[in-house]
């Protein structure tokens, strides 16, 4: 663990040092974790608080047995406008907050390859897992699961049933507006060369999607709204939605 944290003080823009870092870290796991935490605006998390990471000490013969560090989600409810706080609002700059509070993340963001992949993860989350239509659908699923048990919850912890609908409305409102703001904050703070590289790749990706009959855009982009995409790809982080109703 101390070896991992030591990279917060190393120059990860150097390809050799970054390759060393990749040898002890599952980069895709790190990208998924940080992109999700920043996208949902979790205000109760950074490197030394509410973070869980793991690795096997003895290598095993499976995809997770290589001994590299991986991240797990933990304690995520203070996010997504759930409590109508400014620091969890859809227009709050949680990217800058993460860069300030988490030295390891700030260090790895100096690497051009990581930056490009991070932007791509944010884009995928906005179009798939956290698209407004998908969020609304998943909240409805969890509402049907948990609502029958809420009467017992209110008896034990106090009746807050008055907040149920307003909290669900706040979460839906957050994801309906989040993509525009968080993308703007990230793009405005990264070097121009990464921005240009990502734009070129994004144009190429969308051209390929037009040719692939299994993927299709279903909503036109309108001012202040996000684009919803249905895809043949399986969502990466469906379980991240469950925190919304717990």
mmCIF file of C-alpha atoms in Angstrom:
data_model
loop_
_atom_site.group_PDB
_atom_site.id
_atom_site.type_symbol
_atom_site.label_atom_id
_atom_site.label_comp_id
_atom_site.label_asym_id
_atom_site.label_seq_id
_atom_site.Cartn_x
_atom_site.Cartn_y
_atom_site.Cartn_z
ATOM 1 C CA UNK A 1 0.000 0.000 0.000
ATOM 2 C CA UNK A 2 2.793 2.437 0.836
ATOM 3 C CA UNK A 3 4.356 1.629 -2.534
ATOM 4 C CA UNK A 4 1.064 2.515 -4.216
ATOM 5 C CA UNK A 5 0.707 5.813 -2.352
ATOM 6 C CA UNK A 6 4.314 6.754 -3.121
ATOM 7 C CA UNK A 7 3.301 7.309 -6.751
ATOM 8 C CA UNK A 8 1.430 10.419 -5.635
ATOM 9 C CA UNK A 9 4.855 12.079 -5.466
ATOM 10 C CA UNK A 10 6.231 10.659 -8.712
ATOM 11 C CA UNK A 11 6.125 12.046 -12.227
ATOM 12 C CA UNK A 12 3.502 9.845 -13.843
ATOM 13 C CA UNK A 13 3.709 11.865 -17.045
ATOM 14 C CA UNK A 14 6.922 9.884 -17.617
ATOM 15 C CA UNK A 15 5.929 6.768 -19.652
ATOM 16 C CA UNK A 16 8.393 4.515 -17.815
ATOM 17 C CA UNK A 17 7.096 5.523 -14.389
ATOM 18 C CA UNK A 18 3.505 5.222 -15.593
ATOM 19 C CA UNK A 19 4.195 1.696 -16.856
ATOM 20 C CA UNK A 20 5.566 0.832 -13.408
ATOM 21 C CA UNK A 21 2.366 2.197 -11.881
ATOM 22 C CA UNK A 22 0.253 0.114 -14.277
ATOM 23 C CA UNK A 23 2.120 -3.007 -13.190
ATOM 24 C CA UNK A 24 0.771 -2.663 -9.627
ATOM 25 C CA UNK A 25 -2.632 -1.074 -10.385
ATOM 26 C CA UNK A 26 -5.584 -2.264 -12.444
ATOM 27 C CA UNK A 27 -5.937 0.973 -14.413
ATOM 28 C CA UNK A 28 -9.402 0.129 -15.679
ATOM 29 C CA UNK A 29 -10.604 -0.408 -12.111
ATOM 30 C CA UNK A 30 -9.102 2.925 -11.070
ATOM 31 C CA UNK A 31 -10.703 4.683 -14.027
ATOM 32 C CA UNK A 32 -14.132 3.180 -13.305
ATOM 33 C CA UNK A 33 -13.895 4.126 -9.652
ATOM 34 C CA UNK A 34 -12.732 7.718 -9.999
ATOM 35 C CA UNK A 35 -14.954 8.508 -12.978
ATOM 36 C CA UNK A 36 -18.010 7.239 -11.084
ATOM 37 C CA UNK A 37 -17.239 9.025 -7.813
ATOM 38 C CA UNK A 38 -16.611 12.293 -9.630
ATOM 39 C CA UNK A 39 -19.622 11.943 -11.906
ATOM 40 C CA UNK A 40 -22.082 11.345 -9.047
ATOM 41 C CA UNK A 41 -20.494 14.161 -7.037
ATOM 42 C CA UNK A 42 -19.714 12.118 -3.922
ATOM 43 C CA UNK A 43 -18.769 14.730 -1.304
ATOM 44 C CA UNK A 44 -17.789 12.262 1.415
ATOM 45 C CA UNK A 45 -14.872 10.527 -0.260
ATOM 46 C CA UNK A 46 -11.220 10.938 -1.152
ATOM 47 C CA UNK A 47 -8.033 8.898 -0.927
ATOM 48 C CA UNK A 48 -7.976 8.727 2.886
ATOM 49 C CA UNK A 49 -11.739 8.576 3.549
ATOM 50 C CA UNK A 50 -14.397 6.049 2.548
ATOM 51 C CA UNK A 51 -12.086 4.372 0.034
ATOM 52 C CA UNK A 52 -11.629 0.607 -0.237
ATOM 53 C CA UNK A 53 -8.914 -1.021 -2.311
ATOM 54 C CA UNK A 54 -7.770 -4.628 -2.448
ATOM 55 C CA UNK A 55 -5.369 -7.085 -4.053
ATOM 56 C CA UNK A 56 -4.360 -10.711 -3.617
ATOM 57 C CA UNK A 57 -1.054 -11.302 -1.849
ATOM 58 C CA UNK A 58 -0.450 -14.626 -3.595
ATOM 59 C CA UNK A 59 -1.049 -14.701 -7.377
ATOM 60 C CA UNK A 60 -4.004 -16.811 -8.487
ATOM 61 C CA UNK A 61 -4.998 -18.167 -11.880
ATOM 62 C CA UNK A 62 -7.937 -15.887 -12.632
ATOM 63 C CA UNK A 63 -8.497 -12.395 -14.020
ATOM 64 C CA UNK A 64 -8.329 -10.780 -10.575
ATOM 65 C CA UNK A 65 -5.471 -12.824 -9.184
ATOM 66 C CA UNK A 66 -2.577 -10.836 -10.639
ATOM 67 C CA UNK A 67 -1.730 -8.989 -7.423
ATOM 68 C CA UNK A 68 -2.626 -5.535 -8.735
ATOM 69 C CA UNK A 69 -4.618 -3.031 -6.689
ATOM 70 C CA UNK A 70 -8.337 -2.625 -7.428
ATOM 71 C CA UNK A 71 -10.965 -0.252 -6.052
ATOM 72 C CA UNK A 72 -14.347 -0.992 -4.443
ATOM 73 C CA UNK A 73 -17.303 1.329 -3.870
ATOM 74 C CA UNK A 74 -18.153 2.170 -0.262
ATOM 75 C CA UNK A 75 -20.429 4.698 1.507
ATOM 76 C CA UNK A 76 -21.685 6.621 -1.526
ATOM 77 C CA UNK A 77 -25.021 8.077 -0.454
ATOM 78 C CA UNK A 78 -23.804 11.678 0.114
ATOM 79 C CA UNK A 79 -24.000 12.448 -3.594
ATOM 80 C CA UNK A 80 -26.330 13.044 -6.548
ATOM 81 C CA UNK A 81 -28.234 15.887 -4.815
ATOM 82 C CA UNK A 82 -29.700 13.364 -2.394
ATOM 83 C CA UNK A 83 -29.618 15.833 0.510
ATOM 84 C CA UNK A 84 -29.956 18.998 -1.621
ATOM 85 C CA UNK A 85 -26.538 20.247 -0.570
ATOM 86 C CA UNK A 86 -24.455 22.614 -2.707
ATOM 87 C CA UNK A 87 -21.439 20.291 -2.718
ATOM 88 C CA UNK A 88 -23.521 17.411 -4.133
ATOM 89 C CA UNK A 89 -25.442 19.474 -6.700
ATOM 90 C CA UNK A 90 -25.425 18.644 -10.414
ATOM 91 C CA UNK A 91 -23.470 21.826 -11.189
ATOM 92 C CA UNK A 92 -20.781 21.358 -8.515
ATOM 93 C CA UNK A 93 -17.187 20.925 -9.728
ATOM 94 C CA UNK A 94 -16.331 17.606 -8.083
ATOM 95 C CA UNK A 95 -13.462 17.070 -10.527
ATOM 96 C CA UNK A 96 -11.469 19.967 -9.065
ATOM 97 C CA UNK A 97 -12.354 18.765 -5.561
ATOM 98 C CA UNK A 98 -10.935 15.305 -6.342
ATOM 99 C CA UNK A 99 -7.776 16.788 -7.870
ATOM 100 C CA UNK A 100 -7.284 18.880 -4.720
ATOM 101 C CA UNK A 101 -8.045 16.229 -2.099
ATOM 102 C CA UNK A 102 -6.534 13.148 -3.770
ATOM 103 C CA UNK A 103 -2.834 13.469 -4.556
ATOM 104 C CA UNK A 104 -2.647 10.064 -6.234
ATOM 105 C CA UNK A 105 -5.430 10.952 -8.663
ATOM 106 C CA UNK A 106 -3.886 14.351 -9.351
ATOM 107 C CA UNK A 107 -0.564 12.652 -10.060
ATOM 108 C CA UNK A 108 -1.904 10.058 -12.478
ATOM 109 C CA UNK A 109 -3.960 12.721 -14.285
ATOM 110 C CA UNK A 110 -0.651 14.187 -15.433
ATOM 111 C CA UNK A 111 -0.341 11.232 -17.793
ATOM 112 C CA UNK A 112 -1.834 11.877 -21.244
ATOM 113 C CA UNK A 113 -2.990 8.273 -21.770
ATOM 114 C CA UNK A 114 -4.780 8.181 -18.422
ATOM 115 C CA UNK A 115 -6.409 11.554 -19.067
ATOM 116 C CA UNK A 116 -7.758 10.397 -22.410
ATOM 117 C CA UNK A 117 -9.164 7.190 -20.926
ATOM 118 C CA UNK A 118 -10.653 9.118 -18.001
ATOM 119 C CA UNK A 119 -12.534 11.443 -20.349
ATOM 120 C CA UNK A 120 -13.744 8.419 -22.293
ATOM 121 C CA UNK A 121 -15.048 6.818 -19.078
ATOM 122 C CA UNK A 122 -16.946 9.984 -18.171
ATOM 123 C CA UNK A 123 -18.473 10.045 -21.637
ATOM 124 C CA UNK A 124 -19.528 6.385 -21.442
ATOM 125 C CA UNK A 125 -21.107 6.915 -18.015
ATOM 126 C CA UNK A 126 -23.106 9.882 -19.282
ATOM 127 C CA UNK A 127 -24.349 7.934 -22.291
ATOM 128 C CA UNK A 128 -25.019 4.563 -20.682
ATOM 129 C CA UNK A 129 -25.003 3.896 -16.945
ATOM 130 C CA UNK A 130 -25.985 7.404 -15.877
ATOM 131 C CA UNK A 131 -28.050 8.529 -18.846
ATOM 132 C CA UNK A 132 -31.277 10.119 -17.550
ATOM 133 C CA UNK A 133 -33.480 7.401 -19.010
ATOM 134 C CA UNK A 134 -31.415 4.577 -17.553
ATOM 135 C CA UNK A 135 -31.218 6.191 -14.114
ATOM 136 C CA UNK A 136 -34.986 6.702 -13.985
ATOM 137 C CA UNK A 137 -35.531 3.094 -15.009
ATOM 138 C CA UNK A 138 -33.133 1.708 -12.399
ATOM 139 C CA UNK A 139 -34.569 3.867 -9.624
ATOM 140 C CA UNK A 140 -38.008 2.478 -10.459
ATOM 141 C CA UNK A 141 -36.604 -1.044 -10.147
ATOM 142 C CA UNK A 142 -35.145 -0.377 -6.710
ATOM 143 C CA UNK A 143 -38.236 1.526 -5.601
ATOM 144 C CA UNK A 144 -40.370 -1.544 -6.281
ATOM 145 C CA UNK A 145 -37.905 -3.673 -4.295
ATOM 146 C CA UNK A 146 -37.526 -1.472 -1.213
ATOM 147 C CA UNK A 147 -40.806 0.399 -0.815
ATOM 148 C CA UNK A 148 -42.720 -2.582 0.681
ATOM 149 C CA UNK A 149 -40.165 -2.700 3.515
ATOM 150 C CA UNK A 150 -40.123 1.016 4.300
ATOM 151 C CA UNK A 151 -42.979 0.935 6.821
ATOM 152 C CA UNK A 152 -40.828 -1.193 9.148
ATOM 153 C CA UNK A 153 -37.901 1.142 8.528
ATOM 154 C CA UNK A 154 -40.020 4.154 9.556
ATOM 155 C CA UNK A 155 -41.164 2.408 12.739
ATOM 156 C CA UNK A 156 -37.565 1.764 13.742
ATOM 157 C CA UNK A 157 -35.839 4.967 12.644
ATOM 158 C CA UNK A 158 -38.632 7.543 12.456
ATOM 159 C CA UNK A 159 -41.137 8.450 9.769
ATOM 160 C CA UNK A 160 -39.415 10.237 6.892
ATOM 161 C CA UNK A 161 -41.869 9.026 4.258
ATOM 162 C CA UNK A 162 -42.541 12.657 3.314
ATOM 163 C CA UNK A 163 -39.021 12.795 1.803
ATOM 164 C CA UNK A 164 -39.286 9.706 -0.398
ATOM 165 C CA UNK A 165 -40.685 11.337 -3.523
ATOM 166 C CA UNK A 166 -38.654 14.534 -3.175
ATOM 167 C CA UNK A 167 -35.373 12.610 -2.865
ATOM 168 C CA UNK A 168 -36.148 10.504 -5.925
ATOM 169 C CA UNK A 169 -37.014 13.677 -7.816
ATOM 170 C CA UNK A 170 -33.711 15.268 -6.745
ATOM 171 C CA UNK A 171 -31.693 12.284 -7.948
ATOM 172 C CA UNK A 172 -33.452 12.215 -11.312
ATOM 173 C CA UNK A 173 -32.930 15.966 -11.687
ATOM 174 C CA UNK A 174 -29.229 15.537 -10.897
ATOM 175 C CA UNK A 175 -28.619 13.002 -13.654
ATOM 176 C CA UNK A 176 -30.777 14.884 -16.152
ATOM 177 C CA UNK A 177 -28.383 17.829 -15.876
ATOM 178 C CA UNK A 178 -25.066 16.398 -14.710
ATOM 179 C CA UNK A 179 -23.336 15.527 -17.996
ATOM 180 C CA UNK A 180 -23.223 19.093 -19.310
ATOM 181 C CA UNK A 181 -21.549 20.466 -16.207
ATOM 182 C CA UNK A 182 -19.061 17.756 -15.254
ATOM 183 C CA UNK A 183 -17.827 17.432 -18.849
ATOM 184 C CA UNK A 184 -17.324 21.200 -19.029
ATOM 185 C CA UNK A 185 -15.346 21.233 -15.772
ATOM 186 C CA UNK A 186 -13.052 18.394 -16.844
ATOM 187 C CA UNK A 187 -12.432 19.611 -20.390
ATOM 188 C CA UNK A 188 -11.646 23.142 -19.179
ATOM 189 C CA UNK A 189 -8.859 21.894 -16.901
ATOM 190 C CA UNK A 190 -6.970 19.419 -19.066
ATOM 191 C CA UNK A 191 -4.171 20.209 -21.549
ATOM 192 C CA UNK A 192 -5.149 21.072 -25.117
ATOM 193 C CA UNK A 193 -3.289 18.088 -26.617
ATOM 194 C CA UNK A 194 -5.424 15.650 -24.621
ATOM 195 C CA UNK A 195 -8.568 17.542 -25.565
ATOM 196 C CA UNK A 196 -7.754 17.360 -29.267
ATOM 197 C CA UNK A 197 -6.837 13.678 -29.084
ATOM 198 C CA UNK A 198 -10.092 12.846 -27.353
ATOM 199 C CA UNK A 199 -12.206 14.864 -29.799
ATOM 200 C CA UNK A 200 -10.637 13.047 -32.763
ATOM 201 C CA UNK A 201 -11.204 9.653 -31.156
ATOM 202 C CA UNK A 202 -14.766 10.558 -30.194
ATOM 203 C CA UNK A 203 -15.593 11.586 -33.750
ATOM 204 C CA UNK A 204 -14.189 8.278 -35.006
ATOM 205 C CA UNK A 205 -16.141 6.306 -32.403
ATOM 206 C CA UNK A 206 -19.422 7.940 -33.322
ATOM 207 C CA UNK A 207 -18.803 7.302 -37.003
ATOM 208 C CA UNK A 208 -18.343 3.611 -36.200
ATOM 209 C CA UNK A 209 -21.535 3.594 -34.124
ATOM 210 C CA UNK A 210 -23.492 4.920 -37.101
ATOM 211 C CA UNK A 211 -22.279 1.931 -39.121
ATOM 212 C CA UNK A 212 -23.056 -0.597 -36.379
ATOM 213 C CA UNK A 213 -26.754 -1.592 -36.459
ATOM 214 C CA UNK A 214 -26.612 -2.848 -32.866
ATOM 215 C CA UNK A 215 -26.009 0.673 -31.532
ATOM 216 C CA UNK A 216 -28.254 3.636 -32.122
ATOM 217 C CA UNK A 217 -28.741 7.122 -30.759
ATOM 218 C CA UNK A 218 -32.340 7.614 -29.688
ATOM 219 C CA UNK A 219 -32.465 11.216 -28.473
ATOM 220 C CA UNK A 220 -31.304 14.369 -30.168
ATOM 221 C CA UNK A 221 -29.131 16.652 -28.072
ATOM 222 C CA UNK A 222 -31.082 19.673 -26.939
ATOM 223 C CA UNK A 223 -29.774 22.677 -24.957
ATOM 224 C CA UNK A 224 -29.255 21.752 -21.321
ATOM 225 C CA UNK A 225 -29.983 18.071 -21.839
ATOM 226 C CA UNK A 226 -27.913 14.945 -22.195
ATOM 227 C CA UNK A 227 -27.952 12.418 -25.032
ATOM 228 C CA UNK A 228 -29.320 8.984 -24.163
ATOM 229 C CA UNK A 229 -27.818 5.940 -25.836
ATOM 230 C CA UNK A 230 -28.933 2.347 -25.905
ATOM 231 C CA UNK A 231 -26.079 -0.050 -26.493
ATOM 232 C CA UNK A 232 -25.401 -3.722 -26.897
ATOM 233 C CA UNK A 233 -22.698 -3.327 -24.220
ATOM 234 C CA UNK A 234 -23.497 -4.449 -20.684
ATOM 235 C CA UNK A 235 -23.485 -1.634 -18.093
ATOM 236 C CA UNK A 236 -20.284 -1.577 -16.081
ATOM 237 C CA UNK A 237 -21.590 -0.291 -12.804
ATOM 238 C CA UNK A 238 -25.261 -1.159 -12.360
ATOM 239 C CA UNK A 239 -24.762 -1.769 -8.650
ATOM 240 C CA UNK A 240 -23.688 1.847 -8.222
ATOM 241 C CA UNK A 241 -27.354 2.816 -8.501
ATOM 242 C CA UNK A 242 -28.372 0.894 -5.391
ATOM 243 C CA UNK A 243 -26.888 3.519 -3.061
ATOM 244 C CA UNK A 244 -29.605 5.961 -4.233
ATOM 245 C CA UNK A 245 -32.391 4.314 -2.236
ATOM 246 C CA UNK A 246 -30.500 2.956 0.766
#
